[in-house]
XYZ file of C-alpha atoms in Angstrom:
431
model
C 47.192 54.643 -44.726
C 45.137 51.515 -44.416
C 43.786 49.934 -47.685
C 39.994 49.308 -48.061
C 40.591 45.636 -47.531
C 42.510 46.030 -44.306
C 39.935 48.551 -43.129
C 37.050 46.027 -43.747
C 38.999 43.112 -42.167
C 39.803 45.384 -39.120
C 36.100 46.422 -38.908
C 35.044 42.635 -39.068
C 37.332 41.890 -36.020
C 35.534 44.713 -34.137
C 32.225 43.044 -34.981
C 33.419 39.680 -33.849
C 34.554 41.224 -30.579
C 31.189 42.611 -29.670
C 28.856 40.275 -31.640
C 28.028 37.898 -28.720
C 27.088 40.780 -26.446
C 25.074 42.368 -29.240
C 22.851 39.220 -29.876
C 22.556 37.970 -26.461
C 20.069 40.645 -25.467
C 17.444 39.897 -28.060
C 17.911 36.185 -27.443
C 17.302 36.633 -23.771
C 14.297 39.118 -24.230
C 12.734 36.999 -27.076
C 13.062 33.772 -25.049
C 11.697 35.338 -21.946
C 8.595 36.670 -23.832
C 7.865 33.606 -25.658
C 8.351 35.045 -29.199
C 8.034 32.791 -32.284
C 11.077 31.887 -34.210
C 10.021 34.426 -36.928
C 9.800 37.175 -34.407
C 13.154 36.133 -32.771
C 14.822 36.182 -36.130
C 13.454 39.767 -36.790
C 14.433 40.893 -33.296
C 18.164 39.800 -33.917
C 18.129 41.214 -37.490
C 16.790 44.553 -36.366
C 19.186 44.668 -33.486
C 22.210 44.245 -35.662
C 20.950 46.741 -38.299
C 20.338 49.349 -35.601
C 23.636 48.630 -33.930
C 25.412 49.490 -37.300
C 23.305 52.706 -37.634
C 23.956 53.671 -34.121
C 27.749 53.044 -34.494
C 28.016 55.054 -37.700
C 26.099 58.033 -36.011
C 28.443 57.892 -33.133
C 31.568 57.982 -35.076
C 30.621 60.711 -37.376
C 31.147 63.576 -34.848
C 28.839 66.264 -36.398
C 28.359 69.514 -34.464
C 25.556 68.285 -32.300
C 25.694 64.354 -32.570
C 28.475 61.807 -32.284
C 31.697 61.928 -30.333
C 33.980 61.364 -33.320
C 35.778 58.623 -31.188
C 36.318 55.051 -32.380
C 33.462 53.802 -30.215
C 31.037 50.849 -31.159
C 27.588 51.028 -29.832
C 25.664 47.980 -28.790
C 22.487 47.159 -26.927
C 22.826 47.669 -23.042
C 22.324 44.598 -20.917
C 20.917 46.936 -18.211
C 17.670 47.171 -20.229
C 16.830 43.344 -20.336
C 15.251 43.135 -16.978
C 13.083 46.207 -17.332
C 12.034 45.424 -20.932
C 10.976 41.973 -19.855
C 9.083 43.262 -16.924
C 7.229 46.024 -18.982
C 6.410 43.633 -21.929
C 5.187 40.966 -19.421
C 2.684 43.279 -17.524
C 1.512 45.218 -20.615
C 3.021 44.503 -24.163
C 6.170 45.166 -26.297
C 4.571 48.115 -27.895
C 4.569 49.862 -24.287
C 8.196 49.023 -23.791
C 9.222 50.475 -27.256
C 7.121 53.612 -26.487
C 9.022 53.997 -23.259
C 12.348 53.470 -25.055
C 11.682 56.167 -27.675
C 10.774 58.797 -24.944
C 13.774 57.872 -22.934
C 15.960 58.471 -26.067
C 14.480 61.966 -26.219
C 15.347 62.390 -22.581
C 19.015 61.504 -23.185
C 19.386 63.989 -26.031
C 17.918 66.754 -23.956
C 19.811 65.868 -20.655
C 23.338 65.312 -22.305
C 24.402 68.988 -22.166
C 23.401 69.034 -18.522
C 25.213 65.855 -17.813
C 28.394 67.225 -19.606
C 28.631 69.842 -16.827
C 29.227 67.121 -14.309
C 32.514 65.969 -15.855
C 34.452 68.149 -13.251
C 33.660 65.190 -10.937
C 35.963 62.901 -13.175
C 39.492 63.843 -11.996
C 42.383 61.392 -12.962
C 41.998 59.384 -10.010
C 38.281 58.824 -10.696
C 39.006 58.295 -14.472
C 41.720 55.649 -13.744
C 39.530 53.878 -11.261
C 36.539 53.823 -13.752
C 38.459 52.402 -16.554
C 40.112 49.880 -14.262
C 36.748 48.710 -13.068
C 35.462 48.427 -16.729
C 38.324 46.057 -17.377
C 38.042 44.045 -14.179
C 34.283 43.733 -14.139
C 34.301 42.142 -17.675
C 36.882 39.568 -16.788
C 34.302 37.122 -15.128
C 32.326 37.379 -18.413
C 35.508 36.339 -20.211
C 36.203 33.450 -17.779
C 32.438 32.124 -18.049
C 32.734 32.053 -21.763
C 35.977 30.349 -21.667
C 34.282 27.610 -19.619
C 31.572 27.202 -22.095
C 29.036 29.900 -21.188
C 27.206 30.132 -17.974
C 24.673 27.354 -17.716
C 25.779 25.281 -20.561
C 25.749 21.499 -20.006
C 29.411 21.217 -20.709
C 30.498 24.163 -18.357
C 34.191 23.616 -17.538
C 34.719 20.694 -19.746
C 38.412 20.123 -20.664
C 37.594 20.562 -24.339
C 36.270 24.161 -23.549
C 39.168 25.204 -21.482
C 41.615 23.747 -24.263
C 39.709 25.699 -26.830
C 40.033 28.942 -24.795
C 43.681 28.367 -24.081
C 44.388 27.650 -27.692
C 42.774 30.875 -28.717
C 44.563 32.865 -26.318
C 47.849 31.360 -27.110
C 47.443 31.836 -30.841
C 46.688 35.630 -30.180
C 49.751 35.831 -28.144
C 51.951 34.115 -30.649
C 50.656 36.360 -33.477
C 51.415 39.356 -31.295
C 54.770 38.003 -30.541
C 56.100 36.982 -33.938
C 54.277 39.185 -36.489
C 54.076 42.954 -37.135
C 51.952 45.342 -38.942
C 48.465 44.273 -40.235
C 48.857 40.566 -39.280
C 49.394 41.710 -35.673
C 46.656 43.974 -35.710
C 44.122 41.225 -36.734
C 45.563 38.851 -34.061
C 42.099 38.470 -32.351
C 40.466 37.598 -35.540
C 43.176 35.074 -36.459
C 42.685 33.478 -32.949
C 38.972 33.485 -33.392
C 39.346 31.735 -36.784
C 41.881 29.252 -35.490
C 39.827 28.361 -32.387
C 36.658 27.929 -34.497
C 38.467 25.629 -36.851
C 39.796 23.611 -33.913
C 36.297 23.427 -32.592
C 34.827 22.267 -35.847
C 37.494 19.469 -35.904
C 36.439 18.570 -32.323
C 32.712 18.148 -33.547
C 31.409 21.106 -31.467
C 30.673 23.678 -34.359
C 27.313 23.257 -36.187
C 26.483 25.280 -39.420
C 22.683 24.201 -39.100
C 21.655 27.721 -37.938
C 23.130 29.054 -41.223
C 21.009 26.794 -43.323
C 17.930 27.634 -41.446
C 18.270 31.458 -41.665
C 16.410 33.642 -44.142
C 18.052 35.343 -47.196
C 16.951 38.831 -46.538
C 15.474 40.610 -43.486
C 14.372 44.536 -43.655
C 14.041 46.300 -40.456
C 10.676 47.926 -40.378
C 9.429 50.574 -38.112
C 6.858 49.446 -35.297
C 6.969 45.676 -36.236
C 5.438 44.903 -32.798
C 2.670 47.485 -33.086
C 2.308 51.289 -32.641
C 4.111 52.469 -29.420
C 1.937 52.860 -26.314
C 2.543 55.351 -23.438
C 2.891 54.330 -19.816
C 4.411 56.882 -17.260
C 5.897 53.973 -15.083
C 7.481 52.365 -18.196
C 8.996 55.749 -19.174
C 10.430 56.466 -15.887
C 11.924 52.860 -15.698
C 13.635 53.333 -19.105
C 14.904 56.916 -18.342
C 16.522 55.293 -15.236
C 18.217 52.588 -17.479
C 19.476 55.128 -19.757
C 20.917 57.241 -16.953
C 22.931 54.189 -15.895
C 24.050 53.818 -19.406
C 25.202 57.503 -19.619
C 27.525 56.814 -16.593
C 28.789 53.591 -18.120
C 29.453 55.240 -21.563
C 31.290 58.125 -19.996
C 33.775 55.534 -18.615
C 34.078 53.978 -22.064
C 34.708 57.399 -23.705
C 37.480 58.127 -21.393
C 39.011 54.689 -21.790
C 38.976 55.117 -25.526
C 40.659 58.516 -25.150
C 43.350 56.827 -23.226
C 43.776 54.005 -25.841
C 43.881 56.519 -28.789
C 46.247 59.003 -26.835
C 43.707 61.827 -27.027
C 42.235 64.212 -24.413
C 38.497 63.564 -24.510
C 36.580 67.000 -24.534
C 33.432 67.791 -22.881
C 31.825 68.491 -26.245
C 32.762 64.889 -27.454
C 31.026 63.434 -24.535
C 28.032 65.441 -24.904
C 27.824 64.751 -28.629
C 28.345 61.137 -27.951
C 25.551 60.964 -25.353
C 23.267 62.818 -27.911
C 24.058 60.304 -30.438
C 23.286 57.490 -28.025
C 19.924 59.257 -27.402
C 19.171 59.241 -31.100
C 20.221 55.633 -31.413
C 17.879 54.662 -28.486
C 15.140 56.310 -30.275
C 15.882 54.413 -33.476
C 16.091 51.376 -31.330
C 12.514 52.004 -30.202
C 11.307 52.781 -33.760
C 12.813 49.652 -35.351
C 11.659 47.549 -32.244
C 15.228 46.723 -31.189
C 16.876 48.056 -27.927
C 18.431 51.014 -26.112
C 22.102 51.462 -27.066
C 25.368 52.292 -25.148
C 29.121 52.501 -25.789
C 30.584 48.973 -25.707
C 33.567 48.438 -23.544
C 34.371 45.179 -25.252
C 35.903 47.129 -28.217
C 38.216 49.294 -26.059
C 40.546 46.514 -25.390
C 40.812 45.686 -29.019
C 41.904 49.145 -29.877
C 44.476 48.900 -27.095
C 45.688 45.636 -28.295
C 45.836 46.262 -32.032
C 46.992 49.979 -31.649
C 44.641 50.752 -34.594
C 43.105 54.127 -33.809
C 41.375 54.844 -37.144
C 37.755 55.792 -37.161
C 37.556 54.451 -40.645
C 37.773 50.792 -39.034
C 34.807 51.607 -36.924
C 32.765 53.051 -39.814
C 33.467 49.643 -41.586
C 32.241 47.788 -38.470
C 29.144 49.810 -38.386
C 28.581 49.075 -42.127
C 29.234 45.329 -41.543
C 26.573 45.270 -38.863
C 24.091 46.970 -41.298
C 24.740 44.228 -43.819
C 24.515 41.497 -41.176
C 21.116 43.038 -40.048
C 19.761 42.644 -43.713
C 21.355 39.297 -44.563
C 20.376 36.829 -41.818
C 22.403 33.912 -43.239
C 25.659 36.034 -42.930
C 24.631 36.967 -39.324
C 24.122 33.205 -38.586
C 27.481 32.465 -39.821
C 28.991 34.515 -37.071
C 27.220 32.630 -34.422
C 29.082 29.480 -34.960
C 32.114 30.691 -32.909
C 32.063 28.468 -29.724
C 31.784 30.306 -26.457
C 34.997 29.014 -25.209
C 36.880 30.551 -28.321
C 35.173 33.909 -27.552
C 36.260 33.581 -23.949
C 39.904 33.087 -24.915
C 39.829 36.194 -27.081
C 37.891 38.156 -24.311
C 40.718 37.498 -21.789
C 43.249 39.441 -23.394
C 40.967 42.148 -24.600
C 39.297 42.859 -21.276
C 42.689 42.467 -19.537
C 43.860 45.294 -21.861
C 41.199 47.628 -20.584
C 42.106 46.870 -16.977
C 45.823 47.491 -17.772
C 44.748 50.920 -19.376
C 43.075 51.891 -16.187
C 46.245 50.988 -14.244
C 48.255 53.041 -16.556
C 45.926 56.085 -15.852
C 46.126 55.537 -12.129
C 50.025 55.394 -12.339
C 49.725 59.101 -13.300
C 48.187 59.793 -9.846
C 50.206 60.284 -6.676
C 48.494 57.800 -4.389
C 50.363 59.035 -1.392
C 48.530 62.336 -1.808
C 45.508 63.062 0.118
C 43.086 60.236 -0.074
C 43.606 59.112 -3.646
C 44.729 55.661 -2.482
C 41.368 55.292 -0.647
C 39.274 56.582 -3.495
C 40.839 54.083 -5.997
C 40.860 51.253 -3.536
C 37.173 51.406 -2.430
C 35.787 52.284 -5.849
C 37.576 49.242 -7.513
C 36.613 46.898 -4.772
C 32.909 47.980 -4.768
C 32.819 47.888 -8.694
C 34.425 44.394 -8.876
C 32.376 43.189 -5.932
C 29.233 44.199 -7.615
C 30.149 42.570 -10.894
C 31.200 39.312 -9.426
C 28.405 39.032 -6.820
C 25.374 41.076 -8.051
C 22.969 38.726 -6.220
C 23.945 40.283 -2.970
C 21.558 43.130 -3.955
C 18.671 40.989 -4.841
C 16.521 42.130 -1.696
C 16.822 45.746 -2.524
C 14.132 47.838 -4.474
C 14.424 47.525 -8.166
C 15.867 51.002 -8.564
C 18.620 50.288 -6.169
C 19.266 46.903 -7.796
C 19.685 48.410 -11.324
C 22.311 50.811 -10.056
C 24.214 48.393 -7.682
C 24.426 45.304 -9.769
C 26.108 47.118 -12.520
C 29.666 47.109 -11.460
C 30.830 49.853 -13.672
C 28.074 52.092 -12.366
C 28.397 51.288 -8.633
C 32.224 51.604 -8.844
C 32.032 54.946 -10.632
C 29.497 56.405 -8.282
C 31.781 55.212 -5.369
C 34.805 56.986 -6.854
C 32.886 60.271 -7.581
C 31.230 60.253 -4.155
C 34.476 59.505 -2.230
C 36.458 62.121 -4.303
C 33.923 64.781 -3.239
C 33.851 63.476 0.510
C 37.606 62.651 1.034
C 39.372 65.247 -1.154
C 40.230 68.160 1.061
C 42.126 69.816 -1.745
C 40.548 71.358 -4.743
C 39.364 68.969 -7.413
C 42.162 67.850 -9.568
C 42.813 69.203 -13.134
C 40.039 67.587 -15.288
C 40.862 64.901 -17.673
C 38.449 66.529 -20.274
C 38.607 70.120 -21.703
C 35.640 71.930 -20.605
C 34.270 73.937 -23.489
C 30.892 75.646 -23.932
C 28.436 73.293 -25.612
C 25.803 74.599 -28.075
């Protein structure tokens, strides 16, 4: 039984693992739309607050809402382009109106989507989880080099920081046990940040400039407005996120040694729909299950939902106290990249473990796994190859997880002559 102090520490580690992915969306959207510093500060605070609320809703696992799995929710990067496009041609109020209605769509569509889980046999599940891990590795390497587009990208100092962080995590895992081993990523991040400070590349100026308190308020950017085109666009965005989240739920099931049932996935997606509505109301973003945290569960072997509850609570506090939120931004990109390498690699290894349960010599299982992983990884590493396609096609194909998942499902239907394999989820009637 973990003490409260240990639960909070482990929860903070989960927040650190997903923090960069959570705040980059408001930073990109706010920058593209030319928002003021005050508006940007609100956007980040509201995002963190809603991330925490969404995560708590997800982990609760009530009769109709929540998966009950240790899943962290964060804003989906898939929505960045569409939100910027909608707000640029009309305004942010129109974008948030579309987000709210698309959240209602997800809640209503979740039970129907749950009936499609028979198309996720073991070979598809293993391929999808492998794709999740592999498609995130380029993100880790970009961060390890200093962050895509940074003036010091690839500088020896960045590579050294990333390597030092990775080595620290490995050493803690090799020579310690129990709780210390479980917080190896947090120790690596702390050590890497301290090294960065000694090298003169860590600045605390953002902490001094941040406000003391920020309260998320409904409709900060105005009363939501309705646009059919914007609504359809955001519904498509969230259908993409539903496919992505399914892969994350199945990956978490593997990491926690449990069979994920249909009702859990349906409840999880309903909870995501509710979180998306809250994102629209508080002027934040659409939310989806974060794959970043799956690797952390696999690495630490800590499967307690209490830890994710703590992570949600910490994000709520960070959303209310901007100075604390700003403190977490001082971690250099290279340090985050070093930690991401081991976390994302753990997700890919979990997928390979699932595929090891599949007889790849039987039927066309080898072709299903090979082609879907190749398509998913290719889309993730070279998304610009689809730039000349229509926006709807780009939205699907430039997301490696979605393109790889759809490829695996389609090939399983097309190539499998035998009956669909036993499902990895227990199909139960959903209320």
